[in-house]
mmCIF file of C-alpha atoms and ligand atoms in Angstrom:
data_model
loop_
_atom_site.group_PDB
_atom_site.id
_atom_site.type_symbol
_atom_site.label_atom_id
_atom_site.label_comp_id
_atom_site.label_asym_id
_atom_site.label_seq_id
_atom_site.Cartn_x
_atom_site.Cartn_y
_atom_site.Cartn_z
ATOM 1 C CA UNK A 1 0.000 0.001 -0.003
ATOM 2 C CA UNK A 2 1.060 3.568 -0.548
ATOM 3 C CA UNK A 3 0.424 5.689 2.538
ATOM 4 C CA UNK A 4 1.132 9.364 2.941
ATOM 5 C CA UNK A 5 0.241 10.207 6.518
ATOM 6 C CA UNK A 6 -0.381 8.242 9.721
ATOM 7 C CA UNK A 7 -1.377 10.404 12.678
ATOM 8 C CA UNK A 8 -4.154 11.290 15.143
ATOM 9 C CA UNK A 9 -6.600 13.713 13.494
ATOM 10 C CA UNK A 10 -8.907 16.052 15.378
ATOM 11 C CA UNK A 11 -11.184 17.504 12.682
ATOM 12 C CA UNK A 12 -13.602 14.649 11.990
ATOM 13 C CA UNK A 13 -17.138 14.733 13.444
ATOM 14 C CA UNK A 14 -17.095 14.814 17.301
ATOM 15 C CA UNK A 15 -18.131 11.135 17.805
ATOM 16 C CA UNK A 16 -15.208 10.141 15.557
ATOM 17 C CA UNK A 17 -12.473 12.520 16.767
ATOM 18 C CA UNK A 18 -13.488 12.824 20.421
ATOM 19 C CA UNK A 19 -10.806 14.286 22.680
ATOM 20 C CA UNK A 20 -7.982 11.963 21.719
ATOM 21 C CA UNK A 21 -8.336 12.116 17.952
ATOM 22 C CA UNK A 22 -9.064 9.607 15.248
ATOM 23 C CA UNK A 23 -6.149 7.429 14.186
ATOM 24 C CA UNK A 24 -5.994 8.342 10.528
ATOM 25 C CA UNK A 25 -4.172 6.508 7.787
ATOM 26 C CA UNK A 26 -4.189 8.597 4.606
ATOM 27 C CA UNK A 27 -3.703 6.384 1.563
ATOM 28 C CA UNK A 28 -2.182 7.574 -1.682
ATOM 29 C CA UNK A 29 -4.406 7.805 -4.772
ATOM 30 C CA UNK A 30 -8.188 7.902 -5.079
ATOM 31 C CA UNK A 31 -10.794 6.318 -7.343
ATOM 32 C CA UNK A 32 -12.282 9.775 -7.945
ATOM 33 C CA UNK A 33 -10.601 12.720 -9.616
ATOM 34 C CA UNK A 34 -12.331 15.721 -8.101
ATOM 35 C CA UNK A 35 -11.152 19.074 -9.476
ATOM 36 C CA UNK A 36 -11.718 20.617 -6.038
ATOM 37 C CA UNK A 37 -9.838 17.958 -4.053
ATOM 38 C CA UNK A 38 -8.194 19.465 -0.957
ATOM 39 C CA UNK A 39 -5.887 16.436 -0.751
ATOM 40 C CA UNK A 40 -4.880 16.622 -4.409
ATOM 41 C CA UNK A 41 -1.167 16.314 -3.558
ATOM 42 C CA UNK A 42 -1.787 12.700 -2.522
ATOM 43 C CA UNK A 43 -5.038 11.768 -4.285
ATOM 44 C CA UNK A 44 -4.018 12.464 -7.860
ATOM 45 C CA UNK A 45 -1.472 9.637 -7.773
ATOM 46 C CA UNK A 46 -0.404 7.144 -5.117
ATOM 47 C CA UNK A 47 2.182 9.371 -3.473
ATOM 48 C CA UNK A 48 3.816 8.355 -0.225
ATOM 49 C CA UNK A 49 5.767 5.522 1.402
ATOM 50 C CA UNK A 50 5.119 1.863 0.642
ATOM 51 C CA UNK A 51 3.839 -0.376 3.448
ATOM 52 C CA UNK A 52 3.208 -4.110 3.611
ATOM 53 C CA UNK A 53 0.189 -5.360 5.609
ATOM 54 C CA UNK A 54 2.601 -6.374 8.414
ATOM 55 C CA UNK A 55 4.130 -2.872 8.531
ATOM 56 C CA UNK A 56 0.718 -1.200 8.552
ATOM 57 C CA UNK A 57 -0.435 -3.559 11.329
ATOM 58 C CA UNK A 58 2.534 -2.304 13.431
ATOM 59 C CA UNK A 59 1.534 1.308 12.716
ATOM 60 C CA UNK A 60 -2.029 0.568 13.780
ATOM 61 C CA UNK A 61 -0.732 -0.782 17.094
ATOM 62 C CA UNK A 62 1.328 2.406 17.560
ATOM 63 C CA UNK A 63 -1.728 4.590 16.897
ATOM 64 C CA UNK A 64 -3.790 2.533 19.295
ATOM 65 C CA UNK A 65 -1.134 2.936 21.998
ATOM 66 C CA UNK A 66 -1.517 6.724 21.636
ATOM 67 C CA UNK A 67 -5.126 6.383 22.781
ATOM 68 C CA UNK A 68 -6.969 7.241 19.546
ATOM 69 C CA UNK A 69 -10.666 6.449 19.500
ATOM 70 C CA UNK A 70 -10.615 4.498 16.251
ATOM 71 C CA UNK A 71 -8.490 3.589 13.240
ATOM 72 C CA UNK A 72 -9.635 5.647 10.286
ATOM 73 C CA UNK A 73 -8.681 4.513 6.762
ATOM 74 C CA UNK A 74 -8.954 7.599 4.507
ATOM 75 C CA UNK A 75 -9.484 7.094 0.737
ATOM 76 C CA UNK A 76 -8.953 3.361 1.184
ATOM 77 C CA UNK A 77 -10.968 2.011 -1.777
ATOM 78 C CA UNK A 78 -8.047 1.113 -4.073
ATOM 79 C CA UNK A 79 -6.306 -0.782 -1.247
ATOM 80 C CA UNK A 80 -9.283 -2.702 0.200
ATOM 81 C CA UNK A 81 -7.713 -6.181 -0.253
ATOM 82 C CA UNK A 82 -4.478 -5.164 1.465
ATOM 83 C CA UNK A 83 -6.453 -3.525 4.272
ATOM 84 C CA UNK A 84 -8.293 -6.788 4.911
ATOM 85 C CA UNK A 85 -4.923 -8.636 5.009
ATOM 86 C CA UNK A 86 -3.640 -6.039 7.482
ATOM 87 C CA UNK A 87 -6.628 -6.530 9.762
ATOM 88 C CA UNK A 88 -6.216 -10.303 9.528
ATOM 89 C CA UNK A 89 -2.752 -9.775 11.015
ATOM 90 C CA UNK A 90 -3.875 -7.378 13.734
ATOM 91 C CA UNK A 91 -7.344 -6.300 14.758
ATOM 92 C CA UNK A 92 -7.252 -3.338 17.166
ATOM 93 C CA UNK A 93 -9.551 -2.966 20.163
ATOM 94 C CA UNK A 94 -11.030 0.247 18.754
ATOM 95 C CA UNK A 95 -13.511 0.581 15.870
ATOM 96 C CA UNK A 96 -12.344 0.491 12.260
ATOM 97 C CA UNK A 97 -13.520 3.453 10.166
ATOM 98 C CA UNK A 98 -13.742 3.312 6.377
ATOM 99 C CA UNK A 99 -13.640 6.908 5.134
ATOM 100 C CA UNK A 100 -14.639 6.782 1.496
ATOM 101 C CA UNK A 101 -15.791 8.833 -1.491
ATOM 102 C CA UNK A 102 -18.854 6.547 -1.607
ATOM 103 C CA UNK A 103 -17.885 5.320 -5.081
ATOM 104 C CA UNK A 104 -17.700 1.670 -4.044
ATOM 105 C CA UNK A 105 -18.324 -1.663 -5.726
ATOM 106 C CA UNK A 106 -21.058 -3.588 -3.903
ATOM 107 C CA UNK A 107 -19.199 -6.932 -3.908
ATOM 108 C CA UNK A 108 -16.040 -5.319 -2.534
ATOM 109 C CA UNK A 109 -18.152 -3.636 0.102
ATOM 110 C CA UNK A 110 -19.800 -6.885 1.145
ATOM 111 C CA UNK A 111 -16.317 -8.398 1.638
ATOM 112 C CA UNK A 112 -15.399 -5.494 3.919
ATOM 113 C CA UNK A 113 -18.386 -5.821 6.245
ATOM 114 C CA UNK A 114 -16.713 -8.195 8.759
ATOM 115 C CA UNK A 115 -13.758 -5.801 9.011
ATOM 116 C CA UNK A 116 -15.361 -2.353 9.201
ATOM 117 C CA UNK A 117 -17.394 -0.917 12.076
ATOM 118 C CA UNK A 118 -18.041 2.639 10.906
ATOM 119 C CA UNK A 119 -18.495 3.966 7.398
ATOM 120 C CA UNK A 120 -17.925 7.639 6.588
ATOM 121 C CA UNK A 121 -19.087 7.800 2.958
ATOM 122 C CA UNK A 122 -19.442 10.999 0.969
ATOM 123 C CA UNK A 123 -22.576 11.561 -1.010
ATOM 124 C CA UNK A 124 -21.290 14.325 -3.247
ATOM 125 C CA UNK A 125 -23.649 14.466 -6.183
ATOM 126 C CA UNK A 126 -27.199 13.881 -7.256
ATOM 127 C CA UNK A 127 -26.429 15.541 -10.602
ATOM 128 C CA UNK A 128 -24.739 13.166 -13.083
ATOM 129 C CA UNK A 129 -23.543 15.989 -15.353
ATOM 130 C CA UNK A 130 -21.886 17.779 -12.431
ATOM 131 C CA UNK A 131 -20.357 14.492 -11.231
ATOM 132 C CA UNK A 132 -18.905 13.883 -14.650
ATOM 133 C CA UNK A 133 -17.555 17.413 -15.049
ATOM 134 C CA UNK A 134 -16.006 17.761 -11.600
ATOM 135 C CA UNK A 135 -15.044 14.177 -10.675
ATOM 136 C CA UNK A 136 -15.021 12.254 -14.005
ATOM 137 C CA UNK A 137 -17.674 9.858 -12.623
ATOM 138 C CA UNK A 138 -20.991 10.441 -14.343
ATOM 139 C CA UNK A 139 -22.539 7.354 -12.661
ATOM 140 C CA UNK A 140 -21.586 8.521 -9.160
ATOM 141 C CA UNK A 141 -25.150 9.407 -7.978
ATOM 142 C CA UNK A 142 -26.514 5.876 -8.385
ATOM 143 C CA UNK A 143 -23.301 3.954 -7.563
ATOM 144 C CA UNK A 144 -22.773 5.830 -4.289
ATOM 145 C CA UNK A 145 -26.437 5.668 -3.313
ATOM 146 C CA UNK A 146 -26.487 1.858 -3.697
ATOM 147 C CA UNK A 147 -23.261 1.626 -1.659
ATOM 148 C CA UNK A 148 -24.594 3.864 1.139
ATOM 149 C CA UNK A 149 -27.852 1.931 1.310
ATOM 150 C CA UNK A 150 -25.886 -1.290 1.897
ATOM 151 C CA UNK A 151 -23.666 0.379 4.536
ATOM 152 C CA UNK A 152 -26.709 1.661 6.466
ATOM 153 C CA UNK A 153 -28.412 -1.730 6.284
ATOM 154 C CA UNK A 154 -25.347 -3.611 7.553
ATOM 155 C CA UNK A 155 -24.155 -1.175 10.246
ATOM 156 C CA UNK A 156 -26.934 0.040 12.544
ATOM 157 C CA UNK A 157 -25.894 2.926 14.797
ATOM 158 C CA UNK A 158 -24.355 2.007 18.166
ATOM 159 C CA UNK A 159 -22.809 4.594 20.494
ATOM 160 C CA UNK A 160 -20.400 3.961 23.329
ATOM 161 C CA UNK A 161 -20.980 7.041 25.441
ATOM 162 C CA UNK A 162 -20.307 10.017 23.158
ATOM 163 C CA UNK A 163 -18.278 8.007 20.677
ATOM 164 C CA UNK A 164 -19.603 6.100 17.692
ATOM 165 C CA UNK A 165 -18.908 2.392 17.990
ATOM 166 C CA UNK A 166 -20.712 1.280 14.854
ATOM 167 C CA UNK A 167 -22.739 3.060 12.184
ATOM 168 C CA UNK A 168 -22.677 5.355 9.184
ATOM 169 C CA UNK A 169 -22.204 9.116 8.926
ATOM 170 C CA UNK A 170 -22.971 10.329 5.408
ATOM 171 C CA UNK A 171 -21.001 13.422 4.406
ATOM 172 C CA UNK A 172 -22.177 15.962 1.929
ATOM 173 C CA UNK A 173 -19.873 18.754 0.813
ATOM 174 C CA UNK A 174 -21.968 21.686 -0.399
ATOM 175 C CA UNK A 175 -20.610 23.088 -3.644
ATOM 176 C CA UNK A 176 -20.997 26.880 -3.744
ATOM 177 C CA UNK A 177 -23.555 27.851 -6.418
ATOM 178 C CA UNK A 178 -24.830 24.280 -6.812
ATOM 179 C CA UNK A 179 -27.543 24.182 -4.193
ATOM 180 C CA UNK A 180 -29.946 22.143 -6.342
ATOM 181 C CA UNK A 181 -27.359 19.363 -6.431
ATOM 182 C CA UNK A 182 -27.272 19.440 -2.610
ATOM 183 C CA UNK A 183 -31.040 19.575 -2.134
ATOM 184 C CA UNK A 184 -31.643 16.732 -4.515
ATOM 185 C CA UNK A 185 -28.858 14.670 -2.901
ATOM 186 C CA UNK A 186 -30.676 14.972 0.426
ATOM 187 C CA UNK A 187 -34.002 14.159 -1.268
ATOM 188 C CA UNK A 188 -32.526 10.972 -2.769
ATOM 189 C CA UNK A 189 -30.975 9.851 0.523
ATOM 190 C CA UNK A 190 -34.269 10.305 2.399
ATOM 191 C CA UNK A 191 -36.243 8.648 -0.402
ATOM 192 C CA UNK A 192 -33.963 5.591 -0.360
ATOM 193 C CA UNK A 193 -32.958 5.294 3.301
ATOM 194 C CA UNK A 194 -35.551 7.284 5.274
ATOM 195 C CA UNK A 195 -35.017 10.024 7.807
ATOM 196 C CA UNK A 196 -33.236 7.820 10.322
ATOM 197 C CA UNK A 197 -29.844 8.605 8.860
ATOM 198 C CA UNK A 198 -26.963 10.694 10.126
ATOM 199 C CA UNK A 199 -25.738 13.407 7.799
ATOM 200 C CA UNK A 200 -22.755 15.715 8.068
ATOM 201 C CA UNK A 201 -23.348 18.891 6.052
ATOM 202 C CA UNK A 202 -19.958 20.266 5.149
ATOM 203 C CA UNK A 203 -19.383 23.946 4.470
ATOM 204 C CA UNK A 204 -15.625 23.638 4.090
ATOM 205 C CA UNK A 205 -15.331 23.937 0.303
ATOM 206 C CA UNK A 206 -11.967 25.597 -0.351
ATOM 207 C CA UNK A 207 -11.146 27.005 -3.813
ATOM 208 C CA UNK A 208 -8.296 25.079 -5.379
ATOM 209 C CA UNK A 209 -6.229 26.109 -8.430
ATOM 210 C CA UNK A 210 -7.482 23.113 -10.471
ATOM 211 C CA UNK A 211 -11.127 24.074 -10.084
ATOM 212 C CA UNK A 212 -12.392 27.138 -11.908
ATOM 213 C CA UNK A 213 -16.086 26.521 -11.164
ATOM 214 C CA UNK A 214 -16.932 26.619 -8.298
ATOM 215 C CA UNK A 215 -14.004 28.770 -7.229
ATOM 216 C CA UNK A 216 -15.297 30.597 -4.186
ATOM 217 C CA UNK A 217 -16.215 29.808 -0.614
ATOM 218 C CA UNK A 218 -19.750 28.894 0.468
ATOM 219 C CA UNK A 219 -21.868 31.814 1.631
ATOM 220 C CA UNK A 220 -23.550 31.551 5.073
ATOM 221 C CA UNK A 221 -26.964 32.031 3.411
ATOM 222 C CA UNK A 222 -26.300 29.063 1.079
ATOM 223 C CA UNK A 223 -25.316 26.892 4.017
ATOM 224 C CA UNK A 224 -28.442 27.890 5.917
ATOM 225 C CA UNK A 225 -30.649 27.033 2.928
ATOM 226 C CA UNK A 226 -29.293 23.490 2.789
ATOM 227 C CA UNK A 227 -29.586 22.981 6.552
ATOM 228 C CA UNK A 228 -33.187 24.195 6.327
ATOM 229 C CA UNK A 229 -33.868 21.809 3.472
ATOM 230 C CA UNK A 230 -32.535 18.914 5.565
ATOM 231 C CA UNK A 231 -34.733 19.941 8.500
ATOM 232 C CA UNK A 232 -37.742 20.264 6.195
ATOM 233 C CA UNK A 233 -37.181 16.700 5.012
ATOM 234 C CA UNK A 234 -37.404 15.557 8.646
ATOM 235 C CA UNK A 235 -33.711 14.875 9.210
ATOM 236 C CA UNK A 236 -32.685 15.400 12.838
ATOM 237 C CA UNK A 237 -29.286 13.718 13.095
ATOM 238 C CA UNK A 238 -27.306 16.483 11.427
ATOM 239 C CA UNK A 239 -23.684 17.562 11.986
ATOM 240 C CA UNK A 240 -22.841 21.072 10.872
ATOM 241 C CA UNK A 241 -19.581 22.993 10.628
ATOM 242 C CA UNK A 242 -18.458 26.519 11.379
ATOM 243 C CA UNK A 243 -18.180 28.316 8.047
ATOM 244 C CA UNK A 244 -14.648 29.275 9.204
ATOM 245 C CA UNK A 245 -13.573 25.659 8.692
ATOM 246 C CA UNK A 246 -13.198 26.522 4.995
ATOM 247 C CA UNK A 247 -9.578 27.373 5.589
ATOM 248 C CA UNK A 248 -6.503 25.701 4.167
ATOM 249 C CA UNK A 249 -5.168 25.266 7.747
ATOM 250 C CA UNK A 250 -7.619 22.342 8.116
ATOM 251 C CA UNK A 251 -5.924 20.494 5.264
ATOM 252 C CA UNK A 252 -3.613 17.954 6.916
ATOM 253 C CA UNK A 253 0.112 18.335 6.614
ATOM 254 C CA UNK A 254 0.893 15.413 4.301
ATOM 255 C CA UNK A 255 4.183 13.536 4.250
ATOM 256 C CA UNK A 256 4.227 13.322 8.027
ATOM 257 C CA UNK A 257 3.999 10.634 10.656
ATOM 258 C CA UNK A 258 3.342 11.644 14.284
HETATM 259 S S1 SF4 B 301 -13.119 11.686 -3.455
HETATM 260 FE FE1 SF4 B 301 -12.156 13.024 -1.924
HETATM 261 S S2 SF4 B 301 -9.990 12.403 -1.907
HETATM 262 FE FE2 SF4 B 301 -10.880 11.573 -3.776
HETATM 263 S S3 SF4 B 301 -10.429 13.103 -5.365
HETATM 264 FE FE3 SF4 B 301 -12.488 13.537 -4.553
HETATM 265 S S4 SF4 B 301 -12.199 15.037 -2.917
HETATM 266 FE FE4 SF4 B 301 -10.196 14.084 -3.358
#
């Protein structure tokens, strides 16, 4: 596997990061090619250091010894087989988080179910044209929706105190100027899964040089409109962000190991 960063991370949703941080493993490469990717330095190509399953298992033990609340595999899709081999070598005593774009193959996902406790899938697009233009994946809306439906079915929500022990948090990054995409994405999720889902509405879109449209930050009024739409649909388990989180300082420092 190619891995770029292994370190506790404090900027996930509160039941994932808690006080001690989430033990993140940032993999190199990604199955999507989003123009607006904040992690473009590592997602465009598998950039980083090579690890065998045995070596990653040792790193997982080290993270666990630091007291992290979970082990969080970030953009893991292209390495799913090796991740399973790693967890066959060592299974930590904290939950395993699979932090994915949502663009997952259903058979691969089924094979991951015995290994993963928490899924953090994106649901980026309801609009196929936008998905094709910005991420080169015109079939994303239906592929990701099928994948998320399976995740929710297989992993009912279980909390251990304030921390998530098992379950699914669906993330939606609101694209400035594309509010219909966001509203319809929420409509589709509720239509397919119902209102008993947990959604994280992300305001952190940060303009990146590769992306000319959108190329501005989200306005507070836009964010409010999407939150109101979610509430109108009957969603109650909603995580929101401070608009100030749309800063480059929240982008992890890649090429580091803490
Ligand atoms: S899915 Fe996430 S990591 Fe992958 S290219 Fe898109 S924004 Fe970047």
